[in-house]
Amino acid sequence: MKNIAIVGLGLMGGSFAKAFIKYTNNNIFVYDIDKKSLEDGKNFGIREILNLEDLSKMDLTIICLNPNIIMNFVKENHKYFKNTVMDIAGVKNEVYPLIKSFESEGSFIYKSIHPMAGREIYGFKSSIDDLYKDASMIYVDELNEEEVFLFKSIGFSKFVKASCEVHDKMISFTSQLCHVISNAYILNDKSLNYDGFAAGSLKDMTRVAKINEKLWSELFLENRKFLLEDIDILIDNLKNIKNCLIYNDRKSLEDILLKGSNIRKKMW
Amino acid sequence: MKNIAIVGLGLMGGSFAKAFIKYTNNNIFVYDIDKKSLEDGKNFGIREILNLEDLSKMDLTIICLNPNIIMNFVKENHKYFKNTVMDIAGVKNEVYPLIKSFESEGSFIYKSIHPMAGREIYGFKSSIDDLYKDASMIYVDELNEEEVFLFKSIGFSKFVKASCEVHDKMISFTSQLCHVISNAYILNDKSLNYDGFAAGSLKDMTRVAKINEKLWSELFLENRKFLLEDIDILIDNLKNIKNCLIYNDRKSLEDILLKGSNIRKKMW
């Protein structure tokens, strides 16, 4: 039985806490500045960390905050870190080197992870013990057998190692661009007149337009190099389709759609 | 007990046929040039129309073909039409006036409909008796009580009247643009490396990239006036987000995302 601390009891941290309590027999401690979530958490068996010095008693600490808040938290509290400390930041390029720099002082081992799961609703109230069921875990630093077992026990079914650079580059396309497009799509005067005119595609296309604007603005801006590249690729693709429409070029349009269709069939 | 003819035994027509057989006690006849589908259809109780003259014995004929094929079919066979004839074309601006012009000869009543349902797989083999469960029916011409009852009995739960112009304008946004974006999204070299880096958003975003390229090219081109407008709105929205990223403008980015998020929350 280990002591696991979750810092930040939002959607991701709350789901970790609920899942560890349901599926493992570890002691789960939580630090959060939101007292309401902590009170709610107690009903699930979560124990509160009242004094940040107690982080030094933890076998594993997982920091589940927005990237900038992770960095501030680590700057102020790394002196209490012991054993293994993980962060779940959705963009690694700024967070990773910062925490790594404190690791060299020798009091803790840093392992950066990114659980590929989420919901379009937020906060501890939206957290669920099965958020990570069948999810993929991206990890930057080698996980040991015990850690893999821990994550598997709460549902993770795939583990992918990636450098910070590869992580950020791929996440731009597999997640961030979806959120950008979904939002850009909905900003059309027709949106609020959709009722009765839509089948499933509009609903799916715009699902993640429901977004935590503060978290995602931060993620987009910290990853803007890759995200701008992906937005430009998409705009170029749209211009190609536009040209087919403008010049009534059915053959080229069919070729484009067939190419996209064939790629998608190889994916799912 | 009525005689209902389905012309075209693909996804939509096949699903109408299966649903009418399962949920009503009408006689269901089908015309298709694909003998394989007709043979399969017989296992579901579908009867084949061997001679197009027999269309004159129908109480209701529903034409479920691609728009251009609908127009060719109607030009050649309208002389056999009797009682009520419907088409399900996904774009109305060319199909509707053509069929309407033959109606004036007096042998049949024309009612144009568009069932808002679909799947990203095609053909009779993909048709299902519950495709229209909880779907919306857009109709151009007033449906009588008996027709509404018929469609309700196979699952339609919403009926929306729209002119051809309003139909085409709304469909551009609620359906066609989704298919355009989904396809434009997938045409990125990163697509085939997605495995392990994606949660649900990429899968939802690109679901309808699996597309029948011949049908959808036709639909896009016939509706290009509205579709080009909607593509341009989306590109403008993307450029606004791009500018926020380029100028590191967090406040404007948050404002855009919050606006989109609030619109989506009003929809679903």
Coordinates of C-alpha atoms in Angstrom, one line a residue:
Chain A
M1 CA 0.0 0.0 0.0
K2 CA 1.5 3.3 -1.2
N3 CA 0.8 6.9 -0.5
I4 CA -0.3 8.7 -3.7
A5 CA -0.9 12.4 -3.8
I6 CA -3.0 14.1 -6.5
V7 CA -2.4 17.9 -6.8
G8 CA -5.5 19.5 -8.4
L9 CA -8.9 17.9 -7.9
G10 CA -10.4 18.8 -11.3
L11 CA -11.7 16.5 -14.0
M12 CA -8.4 14.7 -14.5
G13 CA -7.1 14.7 -10.9
G14 CA -10.6 13.8 -9.6
S15 CA -10.8 10.9 -12.0
F16 CA -7.4 9.6 -10.9
A17 CA -8.4 9.9 -7.3
K18 CA -11.7 8.1 -7.7
A19 CA -10.2 5.4 -9.9
F20 CA -7.3 4.7 -7.5
I21 CA -9.7 4.4 -4.7
K22 CA -12.0 2.1 -6.6
Y23 CA -9.5 -0.1 -8.3
T24 CA -6.4 -0.1 -6.0
N25 CA -5.8 -0.3 -2.3
N26 CA -3.4 2.7 -2.1
N27 CA -3.9 5.7 0.2
I28 CA -5.1 8.7 -1.8
F29 CA -4.3 12.2 -0.7
V30 CA -5.3 15.4 -2.5
Y31 CA -4.1 19.0 -2.5
D32 CA -6.4 21.7 -3.9
I33 CA -7.1 25.3 -3.1
D34 CA -10.8 24.7 -3.8
K35 CA -12.3 23.6 -0.4
K36 CA -15.7 22.7 -1.9
S37 CA -14.1 20.0 -4.1
L38 CA -12.1 18.7 -1.2
E39 CA -15.2 18.4 0.9
D40 CA -17.0 16.5 -1.9
G41 CA -13.9 14.3 -2.3
K42 CA -14.1 13.1 1.2
N43 CA -17.3 11.3 0.4
F44 CA -15.2 9.2 -2.0
G45 CA -12.5 8.4 0.6
I46 CA -10.1 11.1 -0.5
R47 CA -7.9 12.5 2.3
E48 CA -6.9 16.1 2.3
I49 CA -3.3 17.3 2.3
L50 CA -3.4 20.3 4.7
N51 CA 0.3 21.0 4.8
L52 CA 2.3 20.9 1.6
E53 CA 5.3 19.6 3.6
D54 CA 3.4 16.3 3.7
L55 CA 4.2 15.8 0.0
S56 CA 7.5 14.5 1.2
K57 CA 5.7 11.5 2.7
M58 CA 4.3 10.5 -0.7
D59 CA 5.5 7.6 -2.8
L60 CA 4.0 9.1 -5.9
T61 CA 2.7 12.7 -6.6
I62 CA 0.7 13.4 -9.7
I63 CA 0.3 17.1 -10.5
C64 CA -3.0 17.6 -12.4
L65 CA -3.2 21.4 -13.0
N66 CA -3.1 23.7 -16.0
P67 CA 0.4 24.0 -17.4
N68 CA 1.2 27.5 -16.1
I69 CA -0.2 26.6 -12.7
I70 CA 1.9 23.4 -12.7
M71 CA 5.0 25.5 -13.3
N72 CA 4.1 27.9 -10.5
F73 CA 3.3 25.1 -8.1
V74 CA 6.6 23.3 -8.8
K75 CA 8.7 26.5 -8.5
E76 CA 7.2 27.1 -5.0
N77 CA 7.0 23.5 -3.7
H78 CA 9.6 21.3 -5.3
K79 CA 11.5 21.4 -2.0
Y80 CA 8.8 19.1 -0.6
F81 CA 8.9 16.6 -3.5
K82 CA 10.2 13.0 -2.7
N83 CA 10.2 9.7 -4.6
T84 CA 8.4 10.0 -7.9
V85 CA 6.6 13.1 -9.2
M86 CA 4.6 13.2 -12.4
D87 CA 2.8 16.0 -14.3
I88 CA 0.0 15.5 -16.8
A89 CA 0.5 18.7 -18.8
G90 CA -1.0 18.6 -22.2
V91 CA 1.9 20.5 -23.7
K92 CA 5.4 19.6 -22.6
N93 CA 7.8 22.1 -24.2
E94 CA 7.8 24.6 -21.2
V95 CA 6.7 22.4 -18.3
Y96 CA 9.2 19.6 -18.8
P97 CA 12.5 21.4 -18.8
L98 CA 11.4 23.4 -15.8
I99 CA 10.6 20.4 -13.6
K100 CA 13.6 18.5 -14.9
S101 CA 15.8 21.4 -13.7
F102 CA 14.6 20.9 -10.1
E103 CA 15.0 17.1 -10.3
S104 CA 18.7 17.6 -10.7
E105 CA 18.8 18.8 -7.1
G106 CA 18.3 15.1 -6.2
S107 CA 15.3 14.9 -3.9
F108 CA 12.8 13.3 -6.4
I109 CA 12.5 11.4 -9.7
Y110 CA 10.5 13.2 -12.4
K111 CA 8.4 11.4 -14.9
S112 CA 6.2 13.3 -17.3
I113 CA 2.9 11.7 -18.5
H114 CA -0.2 12.7 -20.5
P115 CA -3.3 10.5 -20.1
M116 CA -5.2 10.7 -23.4
A117 CA -8.7 11.1 -22.0
G118 CA -11.1 13.9 -21.3
R119 CA -14.7 15.1 -21.3
E120 CA -16.2 18.3 -22.5
I121 CA -17.3 19.1 -19.0
Y122 CA -15.0 20.1 -16.2
G123 CA -14.2 20.1 -12.5
F124 CA -14.3 17.5 -9.8
K125 CA -18.1 17.2 -10.2
S126 CA -17.5 15.9 -13.8
S127 CA -14.7 13.4 -12.8
I128 CA -15.5 9.7 -13.0
D129 CA -13.7 6.6 -12.0
D130 CA -13.8 5.2 -15.5
L131 CA -12.4 8.2 -17.4
Y132 CA -9.2 6.2 -18.1
K133 CA -10.9 3.0 -19.2
D134 CA -9.2 1.9 -22.5
A135 CA -7.3 5.1 -22.7
S136 CA -3.8 5.6 -24.0
M137 CA -1.0 6.8 -21.7
I138 CA 1.8 8.9 -23.3
Y139 CA 4.9 9.0 -21.3
V140 CA 8.1 10.9 -21.8
D141 CA 10.3 9.1 -19.2
E142 CA 10.5 5.3 -18.8
L143 CA 7.8 3.9 -16.4
N144 CA 8.8 1.0 -14.2
E145 CA 6.7 -2.2 -14.0
E146 CA 4.9 -1.1 -10.8
E147 CA 3.8 2.2 -12.4
V148 CA 2.6 0.5 -15.5
F149 CA 0.6 -2.0 -13.4
L150 CA -0.9 0.9 -11.4
F151 CA -2.1 2.7 -14.5
K152 CA -3.3 -0.5 -16.1
S153 CA -5.3 -1.2 -12.9
I154 CA -7.4 1.9 -13.5
G155 CA -8.1 1.2 -17.1
F156 CA -5.2 2.4 -19.3
S157 CA -4.8 -0.1 -22.1
K158 CA -2.0 1.4 -24.2
F159 CA 1.3 3.0 -23.4
V160 CA 3.2 5.1 -25.9
K161 CA 6.6 6.6 -25.2
A162 CA 7.3 9.9 -26.9
S163 CA 9.9 12.7 -26.6
C164 CA 8.4 16.1 -25.6
E165 CA 8.9 17.3 -29.2
V166 CA 7.0 14.3 -30.7
H167 CA 4.4 14.6 -28.0
D168 CA 3.7 18.3 -28.7
K169 CA 3.7 17.8 -32.4
M170 CA 1.3 14.9 -32.4
I171 CA -1.0 16.4 -29.8
S172 CA -1.4 19.5 -31.9
F173 CA -3.0 17.3 -34.6
T174 CA -4.8 14.6 -32.6
S175 CA -6.3 16.9 -30.0
Q176 CA -5.7 20.7 -30.2
L177 CA -6.7 21.1 -33.9
C178 CA -10.0 19.3 -33.2
H179 CA -10.8 21.8 -30.5
V180 CA -9.8 24.7 -32.8
I181 CA -11.9 23.5 -35.7
S182 CA -14.9 22.6 -33.6
N183 CA -14.9 26.1 -32.2
A184 CA -14.3 27.8 -35.6
Y185 CA -17.2 25.7 -37.0
I186 CA -19.8 26.8 -34.5
L187 CA -19.1 30.5 -35.0
N188 CA -21.6 30.7 -37.9
D189 CA -25.0 32.4 -37.7
K190 CA -26.7 29.2 -38.8
S191 CA -25.7 27.3 -35.6
L192 CA -28.6 28.3 -33.5
N193 CA -31.1 27.4 -36.3
Y194 CA -29.7 23.9 -36.6
D195 CA -32.7 22.2 -35.0
G196 CA -34.4 19.7 -37.3
F197 CA -31.7 20.1 -40.0
A198 CA -29.0 18.0 -38.4
A199 CA -28.2 14.4 -38.3
G200 CA -25.2 13.1 -36.2
S201 CA -22.3 14.7 -38.1
L202 CA -22.8 18.3 -36.8
K203 CA -23.1 17.1 -33.2
D204 CA -19.9 15.1 -33.5
M205 CA -18.1 17.8 -35.3
T206 CA -18.8 20.4 -32.7
R207 CA -18.7 18.3 -29.5
V208 CA -15.5 19.7 -28.2
A209 CA -16.5 23.3 -29.0
K210 CA -17.7 23.1 -25.4
I211 CA -14.3 24.0 -24.0
N212 CA -12.6 25.3 -20.9
E213 CA -11.4 28.5 -22.6
K214 CA -8.7 29.3 -20.1
L215 CA -7.0 25.9 -20.1
W216 CA -7.2 25.5 -23.9
S217 CA -6.0 29.0 -24.7
E218 CA -2.9 28.2 -22.6
L219 CA -2.4 24.9 -24.3
F220 CA -2.8 26.4 -27.8
L221 CA -0.4 29.3 -27.1
E222 CA 2.2 27.1 -25.6
N223 CA 2.1 24.8 -28.6
R224 CA 1.5 27.5 -31.3
K225 CA 4.5 26.5 -33.5
F226 CA 3.0 23.1 -34.3
L227 CA -0.6 24.2 -34.1
L228 CA -0.1 27.0 -36.6
E229 CA 1.4 24.5 -39.0
D230 CA -1.6 22.2 -38.7
I231 CA -4.1 25.0 -39.1
D232 CA -2.3 26.0 -42.3
I233 CA -2.4 22.5 -43.7
L234 CA -6.1 22.4 -43.0
I235 CA -6.7 25.8 -44.7
D236 CA -4.7 24.7 -47.7
N237 CA -6.8 21.5 -47.9
L238 CA -10.0 23.6 -47.7
K239 CA -8.7 25.9 -50.5
N240 CA -8.2 22.8 -52.7
I241 CA -11.8 21.8 -52.1
K242 CA -12.9 25.4 -52.7
N243 CA -11.2 25.4 -56.1
C244 CA -12.9 22.2 -57.1
L245 CA -16.3 23.9 -56.3
I246 CA -15.4 27.2 -58.0
Y247 CA -14.3 25.5 -61.2
N248 CA -17.0 22.8 -61.0
D249 CA -14.2 20.2 -61.1
R250 CA -15.9 17.0 -60.2
K251 CA -13.0 14.6 -61.0
S252 CA -10.5 16.4 -58.7
L253 CA -13.1 16.7 -55.9
E254 CA -13.8 13.0 -56.1
D255 CA -10.1 12.3 -56.0
I256 CA -9.7 14.4 -52.8
L257 CA -12.6 12.8 -51.0
L258 CA -11.6 9.3 -52.0
K259 CA -8.0 10.0 -50.7
G260 CA -9.4 11.2 -47.3
S261 CA -11.9 8.4 -47.1
N262 CA -9.1 5.8 -47.7
I263 CA -6.9 7.3 -45.0
R264 CA -9.7 7.3 -42.5
K265 CA -10.6 3.7 -43.2
K266 CA -7.0 2.7 -42.2
M267 CA -7.4 4.5 -38.9
W268 CA -10.7 3.2 -37.5
Chain B
M1 CA -52.7 -1.7 -46.8
K2 CA -50.9 0.4 -49.4
N3 CA -48.4 -0.3 -52.2
I4 CA -45.2 1.6 -51.6
A5 CA -42.4 1.6 -54.1
I6 CA -38.8 2.4 -53.2
V7 CA -36.6 3.2 -56.2
G8 CA -33.0 2.6 -55.3
L9 CA -32.1 0.0 -52.7
G10 CA -29.0 1.6 -51.2
L11 CA -28.5 2.7 -47.6
M12 CA -31.4 5.1 -47.5
G13 CA -33.9 3.1 -49.7
G14 CA -32.9 -0.2 -48.1
S15 CA -33.5 1.3 -44.7
F16 CA -36.9 2.6 -45.7
A17 CA -37.8 -0.8 -47.1
K18 CA -36.7 -2.7 -44.1
A19 CA -38.4 -0.3 -41.7
F20 CA -41.7 -0.3 -43.6
I21 CA -41.7 -4.1 -43.6
K22 CA -40.9 -4.3 -39.9
Y23 CA -43.1 -1.5 -38.6
T24 CA -46.0 -1.2 -41.0
N25 CA -48.2 -3.7 -42.9
N26 CA -47.8 -2.1 -46.3
N27 CA -46.7 -4.0 -49.4
I28 CA -43.1 -2.9 -50.2
F29 CA -41.9 -3.0 -53.8
V30 CA -38.4 -2.0 -55.0
Y31 CA -36.8 -1.1 -58.2
D32 CA -33.0 -1.2 -58.6
I33 CA -30.6 -2.1 -61.4
D34 CA -28.4 -4.0 -58.9
K35 CA -29.7 -7.5 -59.0
K36 CA -27.6 -8.6 -56.0
S37 CA -29.3 -6.1 -53.7
L38 CA -32.7 -7.2 -54.9
E39 CA -31.9 -10.8 -54.3
D40 CA -30.7 -10.0 -50.7
G41 CA -33.8 -7.8 -50.3
K42 CA -36.1 -10.7 -50.9
N43 CA -34.9 -12.3 -47.7
F44 CA -36.5 -9.3 -45.9
G45 CA -39.8 -9.5 -47.7
I46 CA -39.1 -7.0 -50.4
R47 CA -40.8 -7.5 -53.7
E48 CA -39.1 -6.7 -57.0
I49 CA -40.6 -4.3 -59.6
L50 CA -39.7 -6.0 -62.8
N51 CA -41.5 -3.6 -65.1
L52 CA -41.4 0.1 -64.5
E53 CA -45.0 0.4 -65.8
D54 CA -46.0 -1.1 -62.4
L55 CA -45.0 2.2 -60.7
S56 CA -48.5 3.3 -61.8
K57 CA -50.0 0.8 -59.4
M58 CA -48.3 2.4 -56.4
D59 CA -49.9 4.6 -53.8
L60 CA -46.6 6.1 -52.9
T61 CA -43.2 6.0 -54.7
I62 CA -40.0 7.2 -52.9
I63 CA -37.0 7.8 -55.1
C64 CA -33.8 7.1 -53.1
L65 CA -31.0 7.8 -55.6
N66 CA -28.2 10.2 -56.1
P67 CA -29.5 13.6 -57.3
N68 CA -28.4 13.3 -60.9
I69 CA -29.7 9.8 -61.2
I70 CA -33.0 10.9 -59.7
M71 CA -33.3 13.5 -62.4
N72 CA -32.5 11.0 -65.2
F73 CA -34.9 8.5 -63.7
V74 CA -37.7 11.0 -63.5
K75 CA -37.1 12.3 -67.0
E76 CA -37.4 8.7 -68.4
N77 CA -40.1 7.3 -66.2
H78 CA -42.4 10.1 -65.0
K79 CA -45.0 8.8 -67.4
Y80 CA -45.6 5.8 -65.1
F81 CA -45.9 7.9 -61.9
K82 CA -49.3 7.8 -60.1
N83 CA -50.6 9.1 -56.8
T84 CA -47.8 10.4 -54.6
V85 CA -44.1 10.6 -55.6
M86 CA -41.3 11.7 -53.2
D87 CA -37.6 12.2 -53.7
I88 CA -35.0 12.3 -50.9
A89 CA -32.4 14.3 -52.7
G90 CA -29.9 16.0 -50.3
V91 CA -29.8 19.1 -52.4
K92 CA -33.1 20.5 -53.8
N93 CA -32.2 23.4 -56.1
E94 CA -32.0 21.3 -59.4
V95 CA -34.0 18.2 -58.6
Y96 CA -37.1 20.0 -57.3
P97 CA -38.1 22.2 -60.2
L98 CA -37.4 19.4 -62.6
I99 CA -39.8 16.9 -61.0
K100 CA -42.3 19.7 -60.3
S101 CA -42.4 20.5 -64.0
F102 CA -43.6 16.9 -64.7
E103 CA -46.2 17.0 -61.9
S104 CA -48.0 19.8 -63.8
E105 CA -48.9 17.1 -66.4
G106 CA -51.3 15.9 -63.8
S107 CA -50.7 12.2 -63.2
F108 CA -49.0 12.4 -59.8
I109 CA -48.5 14.6 -56.7
Y110 CA -44.9 15.5 -56.0
K111 CA -43.7 15.9 -52.4
S112 CA -40.0 16.4 -51.8
I113 CA -38.5 15.2 -48.5
H114 CA -35.0 14.8 -46.9
P115 CA -34.7 12.3 -44.1
M116 CA -31.9 13.5 -41.8
A117 CA -30.1 10.3 -41.2
G118 CA -27.2 8.5 -42.5
R119 CA -24.2 6.2 -41.8
E120 CA -20.6 6.4 -43.0
I121 CA -21.1 3.0 -44.7
Y122 CA -23.1 2.5 -47.8
G123 CA -25.3 0.2 -49.9
F124 CA -28.2 -2.1 -49.1
K125 CA -25.8 -4.3 -47.0
S126 CA -25.4 -1.3 -44.6
S127 CA -29.1 -0.4 -44.5
I128 CA -30.9 -1.0 -41.1
D129 CA -34.5 -0.9 -40.1
D130 CA -33.8 1.6 -37.3
L131 CA -31.8 4.2 -39.4
Y132 CA -34.7 6.7 -39.0
K133 CA -35.3 6.2 -35.3
D134 CA -35.5 9.6 -33.7
A135 CA -34.5 11.3 -37.0
S136 CA -35.8 14.6 -38.3
M137 CA -37.8 14.7 -41.6
I138 CA -37.4 17.9 -43.6
Y139 CA -40.2 18.3 -46.1
V140 CA -40.7 20.9 -48.8
D141 CA -44.4 20.2 -49.6
E142 CA -47.1 19.8 -46.9
L143 CA -47.4 16.1 -45.8
N144 CA -50.9 14.9 -45.0
E145 CA -51.8 13.1 -41.7
E146 CA -51.4 9.6 -43.2
E147 CA -47.9 10.4 -44.5
V148 CA -46.8 11.8 -41.2
F149 CA -48.2 8.7 -39.5
L150 CA -46.3 6.5 -41.9
F151 CA -43.0 8.2 -41.2
K152 CA -43.6 8.4 -37.5
S153 CA -44.3 4.6 -37.5
I154 CA -40.7 4.0 -38.7
G155 CA -39.1 6.3 -36.2
F156 CA -39.1 9.9 -37.4
S157 CA -39.7 12.1 -34.4
K158 CA -39.4 15.6 -35.8
F159 CA -40.9 17.2 -38.9
V160 CA -39.5 20.5 -40.3
K161 CA -41.0 22.3 -43.2
A162 CA -38.5 24.2 -45.4
S163 CA -38.4 25.8 -48.8
C164 CA -35.8 24.4 -51.2
E165 CA -33.7 27.5 -50.7
V166 CA -33.8 27.2 -46.9
H167 CA -33.2 23.5 -47.0
D168 CA -30.1 23.8 -49.2
K169 CA -28.7 26.7 -47.2
M170 CA -29.1 24.9 -43.9
I171 CA -27.9 21.5 -45.2
S172 CA -24.7 23.2 -46.4
F173 CA -23.9 24.0 -42.8
T174 CA -25.4 21.2 -40.8
S175 CA -24.2 18.3 -43.0
Q176 CA -22.1 19.2 -46.1
L177 CA -19.5 21.4 -44.3
C178 CA -19.0 18.6 -41.7
H179 CA -18.1 16.2 -44.5
V180 CA -15.8 18.8 -46.1
I181 CA -13.9 19.6 -42.9
S182 CA -13.7 16.0 -41.8
N183 CA -12.0 15.2 -45.1
A184 CA -9.8 18.2 -45.1
Y185 CA -8.7 17.3 -41.6
I186 CA -7.6 13.8 -42.4
L187 CA -5.3 14.9 -45.3
N188 CA -2.4 15.5 -43.0
D189 CA 0.7 13.4 -42.9
K190 CA 0.2 12.9 -39.1
S191 CA -3.0 11.0 -39.6
L192 CA -1.5 7.6 -40.0
N193 CA 0.7 8.1 -36.9
Y194 CA -2.3 8.9 -34.6
D195 CA -2.3 5.6 -32.7
G196 CA -1.8 6.1 -29.0
F197 CA -1.9 9.9 -29.3
A198 CA -5.7 10.3 -29.7
A199 CA -8.6 10.4 -27.3
G200 CA -12.2 10.7 -28.7
S201 CA -12.1 14.1 -30.4
L202 CA -10.0 13.0 -33.5
K203 CA -12.3 10.0 -34.0
D204 CA -15.4 12.1 -33.8
M205 CA -14.0 14.9 -35.9
T206 CA -13.0 12.6 -38.8
R207 CA -15.9 10.1 -38.6
V208 CA -17.6 11.3 -41.8
A209 CA -14.3 11.5 -43.7
K210 CA -15.3 7.9 -44.7
I211 CA -17.4 9.1 -47.6
N212 CA -19.1 8.0 -50.8
E213 CA -17.0 10.3 -53.0
K214 CA -19.3 10.2 -56.0
L215 CA -22.5 11.0 -54.1
W216 CA -21.0 13.8 -52.0
S217 CA -19.1 15.4 -54.9
E218 CA -22.4 15.7 -56.6
L219 CA -24.1 17.1 -53.5
F220 CA -21.3 19.6 -52.9
L221 CA -21.2 20.8 -56.5
E222 CA -25.0 21.2 -56.7
N223 CA -24.9 23.3 -53.5
R224 CA -21.7 25.1 -54.1
K225 CA -23.1 28.6 -53.7
F226 CA -24.0 28.0 -50.1
L227 CA -21.2 25.7 -49.3
L228 CA -18.5 28.1 -50.6
E229 CA -20.0 30.7 -48.2
D230 CA -19.8 28.4 -45.3
I231 CA -16.2 27.3 -46.1
D232 CA -15.2 31.0 -46.2
I233 CA -16.8 31.7 -42.9
L234 CA -14.9 28.8 -41.4
I235 CA -11.6 29.9 -43.0
D236 CA -12.2 33.5 -41.6
N237 CA -12.7 32.0 -38.1
L238 CA -9.6 30.0 -38.4
K239 CA -7.6 33.1 -39.4
N240 CA -8.9 34.9 -36.3
I241 CA -7.6 32.1 -34.2
K242 CA -4.3 32.0 -36.1
N243 CA -3.9 35.7 -35.4
C244 CA -4.3 35.2 -31.7
L245 CA -1.6 32.5 -31.8
I246 CA 0.8 34.6 -34.0
Y247 CA 0.4 37.7 -31.7
N248 CA 0.2 35.6 -28.5
D249 CA -3.1 37.3 -27.7
R250 CA -4.5 35.2 -24.9
K251 CA -7.4 37.5 -24.1
S252 CA -8.8 37.5 -27.6
L253 CA -8.3 33.7 -27.9
E254 CA -10.2 33.1 -24.7
D255 CA -13.0 35.4 -25.9
I256 CA -13.4 33.4 -29.2
L257 CA -13.3 30.0 -27.4
L258 CA -15.8 31.2 -24.8
K259 CA -18.2 32.5 -27.5
G260 CA -18.1 29.2 -29.4
S261 CA -18.5 27.2 -26.2
N262 CA -21.6 29.2 -25.2
I263 CA -23.2 28.7 -28.6
R264 CA -22.6 24.9 -28.5
K265 CA -24.1 24.7 -25.0
K266 CA -27.3 26.2 -26.3
M267 CA -27.5 23.5 -29.0
W268 CA -26.9 20.3 -27.2

